[in-house]
Amino acid sequence: DARVTQTPRHKVTEMGQEVTMRCQPILGHNTVFWYRQTMMQGLELLAYFRNRAPLDDSGMPKDRFSAEMPDATLATLKIQPSEPRDSAVYFCASGLSTQGSGANVLTFGAGSRLTVL
Amino acid sequence: GNSVTQMEGPVTLSEEAFLTINCTYTATGYPSLFWYVQYPGEGLQLLLKATKADDKGSNKGFEATYRKETTSFHLEKGSVQVSDSAVYFCALSDRTGYNKLIFGAGTRLAVHP
């Protein structure tokens, strides 16, 4: 089965350090999403891309977070500087989508668990 | 804006019991509705979906019917197993957002032998 690959699976870092999470979407998918999962907030949408172009990053704290797709096989989510409140599991998901069709399925990666001390 | 509300957990059941997890939504237009499941230490995976009113999604013994009149998409299973223990997320996707999924808070299910 095709899968979305995320690295690292686990990351422990100290406050103030830069963190970069990577995602390899499924080949042929044209949308990529970043979600953050915490006990308190549940699943929050941070950003998403279609055909590598950012469509919406309104859910992301702009001062420290950035999301990019340097090419079709790689999406990155960067936090600089990191803070303890960024501790969460970050999920990447990809899908094949056309506008007006909300039925297409997203495939999620296994997540990157970030702990900021 | 669009939103999803699902019943709070945890839901604790004995094996072979009947399961219902309630989900209601608020959305403009006609969203597609989904249930995703998350097993411990894993990402979310699609359990079932429905794309229009009165559609029934089903998979692995789970079912949910898209009820437009009550804006609901309740998840049911007639006889749960220990292996069904997981967190279940109801979600919607509108037709303008390129598959952007809006999730409920999740409901943890624990099934005991």
PDB file of C-alpha atoms in Angstrom:
ATOM      1  CA  ASP A   1       0.000   0.000   0.000  1.00  0.00           C
ATOM      2  CA  ALA A   2       1.124   3.531  -0.732  1.00  0.00           C
ATOM      3  CA  ARG A   3       1.824   5.497   2.393  1.00  0.00           C
ATOM      4  CA  VAL A   4       2.670   8.944   3.645  1.00  0.00           C
ATOM      5  CA  THR A   5       6.078   8.960   5.290  1.00  0.00           C
ATOM      6  CA  GLN A   6       6.931  11.357   8.093  1.00  0.00           C
ATOM      7  CA  THR A   7      10.253  11.977   9.772  1.00  0.00           C
ATOM      8  CA  PRO A   8      11.297  12.103  12.510  1.00  0.00           C
ATOM      9  CA  ARG A   9       8.843   9.899  14.370  1.00  0.00           C
ATOM     10  CA  HIS A  10       9.975  11.327  17.671  1.00  0.00           C
ATOM     11  CA  LYS A  11      11.861  14.489  18.510  1.00  0.00           C
ATOM     12  CA  VAL A  12      12.885  15.874  21.883  1.00  0.00           C
ATOM     13  CA  THR A  13      14.429  19.308  21.858  1.00  0.00           C
ATOM     14  CA  GLU A  14      15.017  22.262  24.084  1.00  0.00           C
ATOM     15  CA  MET A  15      13.113  25.488  24.002  1.00  0.00           C
ATOM     16  CA  GLY A  16      14.505  27.912  21.450  1.00  0.00           C
ATOM     17  CA  GLN A  17      15.821  25.255  19.087  1.00  0.00           C
ATOM     18  CA  GLU A  18      14.734  24.948  15.485  1.00  0.00           C
ATOM     19  CA  VAL A  19      12.661  21.909  14.570  1.00  0.00           C
ATOM     20  CA  THR A  20      12.019  20.657  11.061  1.00  0.00           C
ATOM     21  CA  MET A  21       9.516  17.936  10.296  1.00  0.00           C
ATOM     22  CA  ARG A  22       9.372  16.306   6.900  1.00  0.00           C
ATOM     23  CA  CYS A  23       6.689  14.556   4.945  1.00  0.00           C
ATOM     24  CA  GLN A  24       6.763  12.528   1.762  1.00  0.00           C
ATOM     25  CA  PRO A  25       3.253  12.475   0.309  1.00  0.00           C
ATOM     26  CA  ILE A  26       1.894   9.672  -1.828  1.00  0.00           C
ATOM     27  CA  LEU A  27       3.088   9.896  -5.403  1.00  0.00           C
ATOM     28  CA  GLY A  28       0.387  11.434  -7.568  1.00  0.00           C
ATOM     29  CA  HIS A  29      -1.476  13.154  -4.754  1.00  0.00           C
ATOM     30  CA  ASN A  30      -1.941  16.870  -5.314  1.00  0.00           C
ATOM     31  CA  THR A  31      -2.912  18.075  -1.831  1.00  0.00           C
ATOM     32  CA  VAL A  32      -0.878  18.021   1.367  1.00  0.00           C
ATOM     33  CA  PHE A  33      -2.127  18.939   4.820  1.00  0.00           C
ATOM     34  CA  TRP A  34      -0.428  19.514   8.163  1.00  0.00           C
ATOM     35  CA  TYR A  35      -2.427  18.845  11.322  1.00  0.00           C
ATOM     36  CA  ARG A  36      -1.409  19.168  14.968  1.00  0.00           C
ATOM     37  CA  GLN A  37      -2.885  16.929  17.644  1.00  0.00           C
ATOM     38  CA  THR A  38      -2.918  17.737  21.342  1.00  0.00           C
ATOM     39  CA  MET A  39      -5.053  16.508  24.202  1.00  0.00           C
ATOM     40  CA  MET A  40      -6.444  19.961  24.819  1.00  0.00           C
ATOM     41  CA  GLN A  41      -7.143  21.135  21.270  1.00  0.00           C
ATOM     42  CA  GLY A  42      -7.666  17.887  19.412  1.00  0.00           C
ATOM     43  CA  LEU A  43      -6.789  17.947  15.715  1.00  0.00           C
ATOM     44  CA  GLU A  44      -6.029  21.401  14.362  1.00  0.00           C
ATOM     45  CA  LEU A  45      -5.382  22.174  10.720  1.00  0.00           C
ATOM     46  CA  LEU A  46      -2.186  24.169  10.402  1.00  0.00           C
ATOM     47  CA  ALA A  47      -1.676  24.504   6.651  1.00  0.00           C
ATOM     48  CA  TYR A  48      -2.431  22.925   3.334  1.00  0.00           C
ATOM     49  CA  PHE A  49      -1.128  22.908  -0.183  1.00  0.00           C
ATOM     50  CA  ARG A  50      -2.515  22.088  -3.603  1.00  0.00           C
ATOM     51  CA  ASN A  51      -0.098  21.392  -6.416  1.00  0.00           C
ATOM     52  CA  ARG A  52       2.644  22.636  -4.054  1.00  0.00           C
ATOM     53  CA  ALA A  53       1.012  26.055  -3.696  1.00  0.00           C
ATOM     54  CA  PRO A  54      -0.017  27.101  -0.183  1.00  0.00           C
ATOM     55  CA  LEU A  55      -3.796  27.544  -0.026  1.00  0.00           C
ATOM     56  CA  ASP A  56      -4.384  28.275   3.612  1.00  0.00           C
ATOM     57  CA  ASP A  57      -2.066  28.583   6.578  1.00  0.00           C
ATOM     58  CA  SER A  58      -4.393  30.588   8.782  1.00  0.00           C
ATOM     59  CA  GLY A  59      -4.240  27.916  11.478  1.00  0.00           C
ATOM     60  CA  MET A  60      -0.520  28.307  11.902  1.00  0.00           C
ATOM     61  CA  PRO A  61       1.260  30.720  14.257  1.00  0.00           C
ATOM     62  CA  LYS A  62       3.061  32.785  11.645  1.00  0.00           C
ATOM     63  CA  ASP A  63       5.726  34.198  13.871  1.00  0.00           C
ATOM     64  CA  ARG A  64       7.403  30.865  14.470  1.00  0.00           C
ATOM     65  CA  PHE A  65       5.926  28.296  12.097  1.00  0.00           C
ATOM     66  CA  SER A  66       6.511  27.941   8.393  1.00  0.00           C
ATOM     67  CA  ALA A  67       5.393  25.310   5.898  1.00  0.00           C
ATOM     68  CA  GLU A  68       6.790  24.706   2.446  1.00  0.00           C
ATOM     69  CA  MET A  69       6.769  22.226  -0.418  1.00  0.00           C
ATOM     70  CA  PRO A  70      10.116  22.537  -2.156  1.00  0.00           C
ATOM     71  CA  ASP A  71       9.084  19.785  -4.551  1.00  0.00           C
ATOM     72  CA  ALA A  72       6.248  17.348  -5.119  1.00  0.00           C
ATOM     73  CA  THR A  73       7.879  14.651  -2.989  1.00  0.00           C
ATOM     74  CA  LEU A  74       8.625  16.733   0.080  1.00  0.00           C
ATOM     75  CA  ALA A  75       6.664  18.928   2.459  1.00  0.00           C
ATOM     76  CA  THR A  76       8.289  20.549   5.476  1.00  0.00           C
ATOM     77  CA  LEU A  77       7.006  22.132   8.647  1.00  0.00           C
ATOM     78  CA  LYS A  78       9.481  24.233  10.549  1.00  0.00           C
ATOM     79  CA  ILE A  79       9.278  25.755  14.006  1.00  0.00           C
ATOM     80  CA  GLN A  80      11.802  28.412  14.941  1.00  0.00           C
ATOM     81  CA  PRO A  81      12.180  29.028  17.826  1.00  0.00           C
ATOM     82  CA  SER A  82      10.342  26.141  19.436  1.00  0.00           C
ATOM     83  CA  GLU A  83       8.444  26.529  22.703  1.00  0.00           C
ATOM     84  CA  PRO A  84       7.100  23.977  25.216  1.00  0.00           C
ATOM     85  CA  ARG A  85       3.530  24.706  24.079  1.00  0.00           C
ATOM     86  CA  ASP A  86       4.476  23.358  20.640  1.00  0.00           C
ATOM     87  CA  SER A  87       4.723  19.866  22.127  1.00  0.00           C
ATOM     88  CA  ALA A  88       2.250  17.773  20.159  1.00  0.00           C
ATOM     89  CA  VAL A  89       1.947  15.139  17.472  1.00  0.00           C
ATOM     90  CA  TYR A  90       2.163  16.622  14.004  1.00  0.00           C
ATOM     91  CA  PHE A  91       0.461  14.757  11.183  1.00  0.00           C
ATOM     92  CA  CYS A  92       0.927  15.120   7.492  1.00  0.00           C
ATOM     93  CA  ALA A  93      -1.803  13.892   5.145  1.00  0.00           C
ATOM     94  CA  SER A  94      -2.061  13.803   1.371  1.00  0.00           C
ATOM     95  CA  GLY A  95      -4.906  13.338  -1.071  1.00  0.00           C
ATOM     96  CA  LEU A  96      -6.006  13.626  -4.666  1.00  0.00           C
ATOM     97  CA  SER A  97      -8.494  16.411  -5.030  1.00  0.00           C
ATOM     98  CA  THR A  98     -10.455  18.448  -7.492  1.00  0.00           C
ATOM     99  CA  GLN A  99     -12.301  21.577  -6.489  1.00  0.00           C
ATOM    100  CA  GLY A 100     -15.947  20.955  -5.778  1.00  0.00           C
ATOM    101  CA  SER A 101     -15.473  17.363  -4.746  1.00  0.00           C
ATOM    102  CA  GLY A 102     -15.270  16.903  -1.025  1.00  0.00           C
ATOM    103  CA  ALA A 103     -15.375  13.153  -1.134  1.00  0.00           C
ATOM    104  CA  ASN A 104     -11.779  12.270  -1.777  1.00  0.00           C
ATOM    105  CA  VAL A 105      -9.955  10.558   1.032  1.00  0.00           C
ATOM    106  CA  LEU A 106      -6.908  11.801   2.869  1.00  0.00           C
ATOM    107  CA  THR A 107      -4.126   9.386   3.778  1.00  0.00           C
ATOM    108  CA  PHE A 108      -2.325  10.230   6.997  1.00  0.00           C
ATOM    109  CA  GLY A 109       1.237   9.611   8.000  1.00  0.00           C
ATOM    110  CA  ALA A 110       2.098   8.041  11.345  1.00  0.00           C
ATOM    111  CA  GLY A 111       2.937  11.422  12.844  1.00  0.00           C
ATOM    112  CA  SER A 112       5.926  13.171  14.382  1.00  0.00           C
ATOM    113  CA  ARG A 113       5.790  13.399  18.157  1.00  0.00           C
ATOM    114  CA  LEU A 114       7.503  16.583  19.292  1.00  0.00           C
ATOM    115  CA  THR A 115       8.484  17.308  22.865  1.00  0.00           C
ATOM    116  CA  VAL A 116       9.935  20.716  23.659  1.00  0.00           C
ATOM    117  CA  LEU A 117      11.549  20.948  27.082  1.00  0.00           C
TER     118      LEU A 117
ATOM    119  CA  GLY B   1     -18.170  28.143  10.035  1.00  0.00           C
ATOM    120  CA  ASN B   2     -18.129  24.401   9.604  1.00  0.00           C
ATOM    121  CA  SER B   3     -17.834  22.293  12.722  1.00  0.00           C
ATOM    122  CA  VAL B   4     -18.247  18.770  14.040  1.00  0.00           C
ATOM    123  CA  THR B   5     -19.441  17.769  17.490  1.00  0.00           C
ATOM    124  CA  GLN B   6     -19.080  14.256  18.770  1.00  0.00           C
ATOM    125  CA  MET B   7     -19.867  12.639  22.063  1.00  0.00           C
ATOM    126  CA  GLU B   8     -17.259  12.781  24.749  1.00  0.00           C
ATOM    127  CA  GLY B   9     -15.451   9.693  25.793  1.00  0.00           C
ATOM    128  CA  PRO B  10     -14.181   7.488  26.947  1.00  0.00           C
ATOM    129  CA  VAL B  11     -16.742   4.916  25.965  1.00  0.00           C
ATOM    130  CA  THR B  12     -16.134   1.646  27.786  1.00  0.00           C
ATOM    131  CA  LEU B  13     -17.867  -1.500  26.584  1.00  0.00           C
ATOM    132  CA  SER B  14     -17.654  -5.218  27.031  1.00  0.00           C
ATOM    133  CA  GLU B  15     -16.853  -7.375  24.048  1.00  0.00           C
ATOM    134  CA  GLU B  16     -19.877  -8.073  21.818  1.00  0.00           C
ATOM    135  CA  ALA B  17     -21.760  -5.018  23.090  1.00  0.00           C
ATOM    136  CA  PHE B  18     -23.513  -2.606  20.743  1.00  0.00           C
ATOM    137  CA  LEU B  19     -21.688   0.618  19.975  1.00  0.00           C
ATOM    138  CA  THR B  20     -23.023   4.055  19.118  1.00  0.00           C
ATOM    139  CA  ILE B  21     -20.866   7.159  18.892  1.00  0.00           C
ATOM    140  CA  ASN B  22     -22.876  10.273  18.159  1.00  0.00           C
ATOM    141  CA  CYS B  23     -21.722  12.884  15.683  1.00  0.00           C
ATOM    142  CA  THR B  24     -23.488  16.037  14.529  1.00  0.00           C
ATOM    143  CA  TYR B  25     -22.249  18.683  12.182  1.00  0.00           C
ATOM    144  CA  THR B  26     -22.756  22.261  11.128  1.00  0.00           C
ATOM    145  CA  ALA B  27     -21.955  23.129   7.558  1.00  0.00           C
ATOM    146  CA  THR B  28     -23.059  25.248   4.650  1.00  0.00           C
ATOM    147  CA  GLY B  29     -24.062  23.329   1.592  1.00  0.00           C
ATOM    148  CA  TYR B  30     -23.677  19.573   1.367  1.00  0.00           C
ATOM    149  CA  PRO B  31     -20.492  18.304   2.954  1.00  0.00           C
ATOM    150  CA  SER B  32     -19.056  14.839   2.726  1.00  0.00           C
ATOM    151  CA  LEU B  33     -18.853  13.029   6.046  1.00  0.00           C
ATOM    152  CA  PHE B  34     -16.223  10.653   7.339  1.00  0.00           C
ATOM    153  CA  TRP B  35     -15.249   8.511  10.258  1.00  0.00           C
ATOM    154  CA  TYR B  36     -11.551   8.053  10.847  1.00  0.00           C
ATOM    155  CA  VAL B  37      -9.990   5.726  13.415  1.00  0.00           C
ATOM    156  CA  GLN B  38      -6.691   6.136  15.243  1.00  0.00           C
ATOM    157  CA  TYR B  39      -5.056   3.143  16.874  1.00  0.00           C
ATOM    158  CA  PRO B  40      -2.439   3.749  19.571  1.00  0.00           C
ATOM    159  CA  GLY B  41       0.778   5.195  18.191  1.00  0.00           C
ATOM    160  CA  GLU B  42      -0.547   5.429  14.657  1.00  0.00           C
ATOM    161  CA  GLY B  43      -1.929   8.002  12.296  1.00  0.00           C
ATOM    162  CA  LEU B  44      -5.563   8.327  11.370  1.00  0.00           C
ATOM    163  CA  GLN B  45      -7.050   5.984   8.827  1.00  0.00           C
ATOM    164  CA  LEU B  46     -10.335   6.147   7.027  1.00  0.00           C
ATOM    165  CA  LEU B  47     -13.019   3.907   8.448  1.00  0.00           C
ATOM    166  CA  LEU B  48     -15.976   4.895   6.264  1.00  0.00           C
ATOM    167  CA  LYS B  49     -17.507   7.799   4.391  1.00  0.00           C
ATOM    168  CA  ALA B  50     -20.753   9.108   2.916  1.00  0.00           C
ATOM    169  CA  THR B  51     -21.051  11.799   0.312  1.00  0.00           C
ATOM    170  CA  LYS B  52     -24.761  12.672   0.187  1.00  0.00           C
ATOM    171  CA  ALA B  53     -27.913  12.546   2.245  1.00  0.00           C
ATOM    172  CA  ASP B  54     -29.195   9.052   3.128  1.00  0.00           C
ATOM    173  CA  ASP B  55     -25.942   7.421   2.038  1.00  0.00           C
ATOM    174  CA  LYS B  56     -24.764   4.701   4.370  1.00  0.00           C
ATOM    175  CA  GLY B  57     -21.048   4.145   4.778  1.00  0.00           C
ATOM    176  CA  SER B  58     -19.890   0.796   6.076  1.00  0.00           C
ATOM    177  CA  ASN B  59     -16.647  -1.030   6.770  1.00  0.00           C
ATOM    178  CA  LYS B  60     -15.458  -3.771   9.141  1.00  0.00           C
ATOM    179  CA  GLY B  61     -18.913  -4.058  10.684  1.00  0.00           C
ATOM    180  CA  PHE B  62     -19.181  -0.317  11.359  1.00  0.00           C
ATOM    181  CA  GLU B  63     -21.946   1.729   9.775  1.00  0.00           C
ATOM    182  CA  ALA B  64     -23.013   5.363   9.659  1.00  0.00           C
ATOM    183  CA  THR B  65     -25.878   7.007   7.779  1.00  0.00           C
ATOM    184  CA  TYR B  66     -25.766  10.599   6.499  1.00  0.00           C
ATOM    185  CA  ARG B  67     -28.862  12.243   7.963  1.00  0.00           C
ATOM    186  CA  LYS B  68     -29.364  15.693   6.533  1.00  0.00           C
ATOM    187  CA  GLU B  69     -32.557  16.388   8.471  1.00  0.00           C
ATOM    188  CA  THR B  70     -30.801  15.900  11.798  1.00  0.00           C
ATOM    189  CA  THR B  71     -27.309  16.900  10.555  1.00  0.00           C
ATOM    190  CA  SER B  72     -25.959  13.703  12.038  1.00  0.00           C
ATOM    191  CA  PHE B  73     -23.608  10.868  11.135  1.00  0.00           C
ATOM    192  CA  HIS B  74     -23.660   8.497  14.083  1.00  0.00           C
ATOM    193  CA  LEU B  75     -21.265   5.549  14.096  1.00  0.00           C
ATOM    194  CA  GLU B  76     -22.649   2.125  15.022  1.00  0.00           C
ATOM    195  CA  LYS B  77     -21.416  -1.416  15.350  1.00  0.00           C
ATOM    196  CA  GLY B  78     -23.509  -4.343  16.420  1.00  0.00           C
ATOM    197  CA  SER B  79     -20.849  -6.309  18.261  1.00  0.00           C
ATOM    198  CA  VAL B  80     -17.538  -4.718  19.242  1.00  0.00           C
ATOM    199  CA  GLN B  81     -14.265  -6.551  19.714  1.00  0.00           C
ATOM    200  CA  VAL B  82     -11.263  -5.792  21.882  1.00  0.00           C
ATOM    201  CA  SER B  83      -9.383  -4.933  18.692  1.00  0.00           C
ATOM    202  CA  ASP B  84     -11.822  -2.052  18.072  1.00  0.00           C
ATOM    203  CA  SER B  85     -10.319  -0.136  20.998  1.00  0.00           C
ATOM    204  CA  ALA B  86      -9.128   3.126  19.474  1.00  0.00           C
ATOM    205  CA  VAL B  87     -10.019   6.794  19.103  1.00  0.00           C
ATOM    206  CA  TYR B  88     -12.743   7.536  16.572  1.00  0.00           C
ATOM    207  CA  PHE B  89     -12.985  10.874  14.780  1.00  0.00           C
ATOM    208  CA  CYS B  90     -15.955  12.216  12.897  1.00  0.00           C
ATOM    209  CA  ALA B  91     -15.043  14.684  10.165  1.00  0.00           C
ATOM    210  CA  LEU B  92     -16.537  16.689   7.360  1.00  0.00           C
ATOM    211  CA  SER B  93     -15.193  18.038   4.134  1.00  0.00           C
ATOM    212  CA  ASP B  94     -16.981  20.754   2.261  1.00  0.00           C
ATOM    213  CA  ARG B  95     -16.875  21.080  -1.483  1.00  0.00           C
ATOM    214  CA  THR B  96     -14.888  24.244  -1.568  1.00  0.00           C
ATOM    215  CA  GLY B  97     -11.887  23.294   0.523  1.00  0.00           C
ATOM    216  CA  TYR B  98      -9.907  20.795  -1.537  1.00  0.00           C
ATOM    217  CA  ASN B  99     -10.518  17.935   0.884  1.00  0.00           C
ATOM    218  CA  LYS B 100      -9.830  20.028   3.940  1.00  0.00           C
ATOM    219  CA  LEU B 101     -11.122  17.915   6.818  1.00  0.00           C
ATOM    220  CA  ILE B 102     -12.693  19.469   9.876  1.00  0.00           C
ATOM    221  CA  PHE B 103     -12.524  17.009  12.767  1.00  0.00           C
ATOM    222  CA  GLY B 104     -14.508  16.447  15.895  1.00  0.00           C
ATOM    223  CA  ALA B 105     -12.682  16.117  19.196  1.00  0.00           C
ATOM    224  CA  GLY B 106     -12.487  12.330  18.969  1.00  0.00           C
ATOM    225  CA  THR B 107     -14.070   9.645  21.119  1.00  0.00           C
ATOM    226  CA  ARG B 108     -11.925   7.059  22.823  1.00  0.00           C
ATOM    227  CA  LEU B 109     -13.388   3.558  22.834  1.00  0.00           C
ATOM    228  CA  ALA B 110     -12.143   0.905  25.229  1.00  0.00           C
ATOM    229  CA  VAL B 111     -13.475  -2.625  24.793  1.00  0.00           C
ATOM    230  CA  HIS B 112     -12.871  -5.150  27.546  1.00  0.00           C
ATOM    231  CA  PRO B 113     -13.007  -8.932  27.213  1.00  0.00           C
TER     232      PRO B 113
END
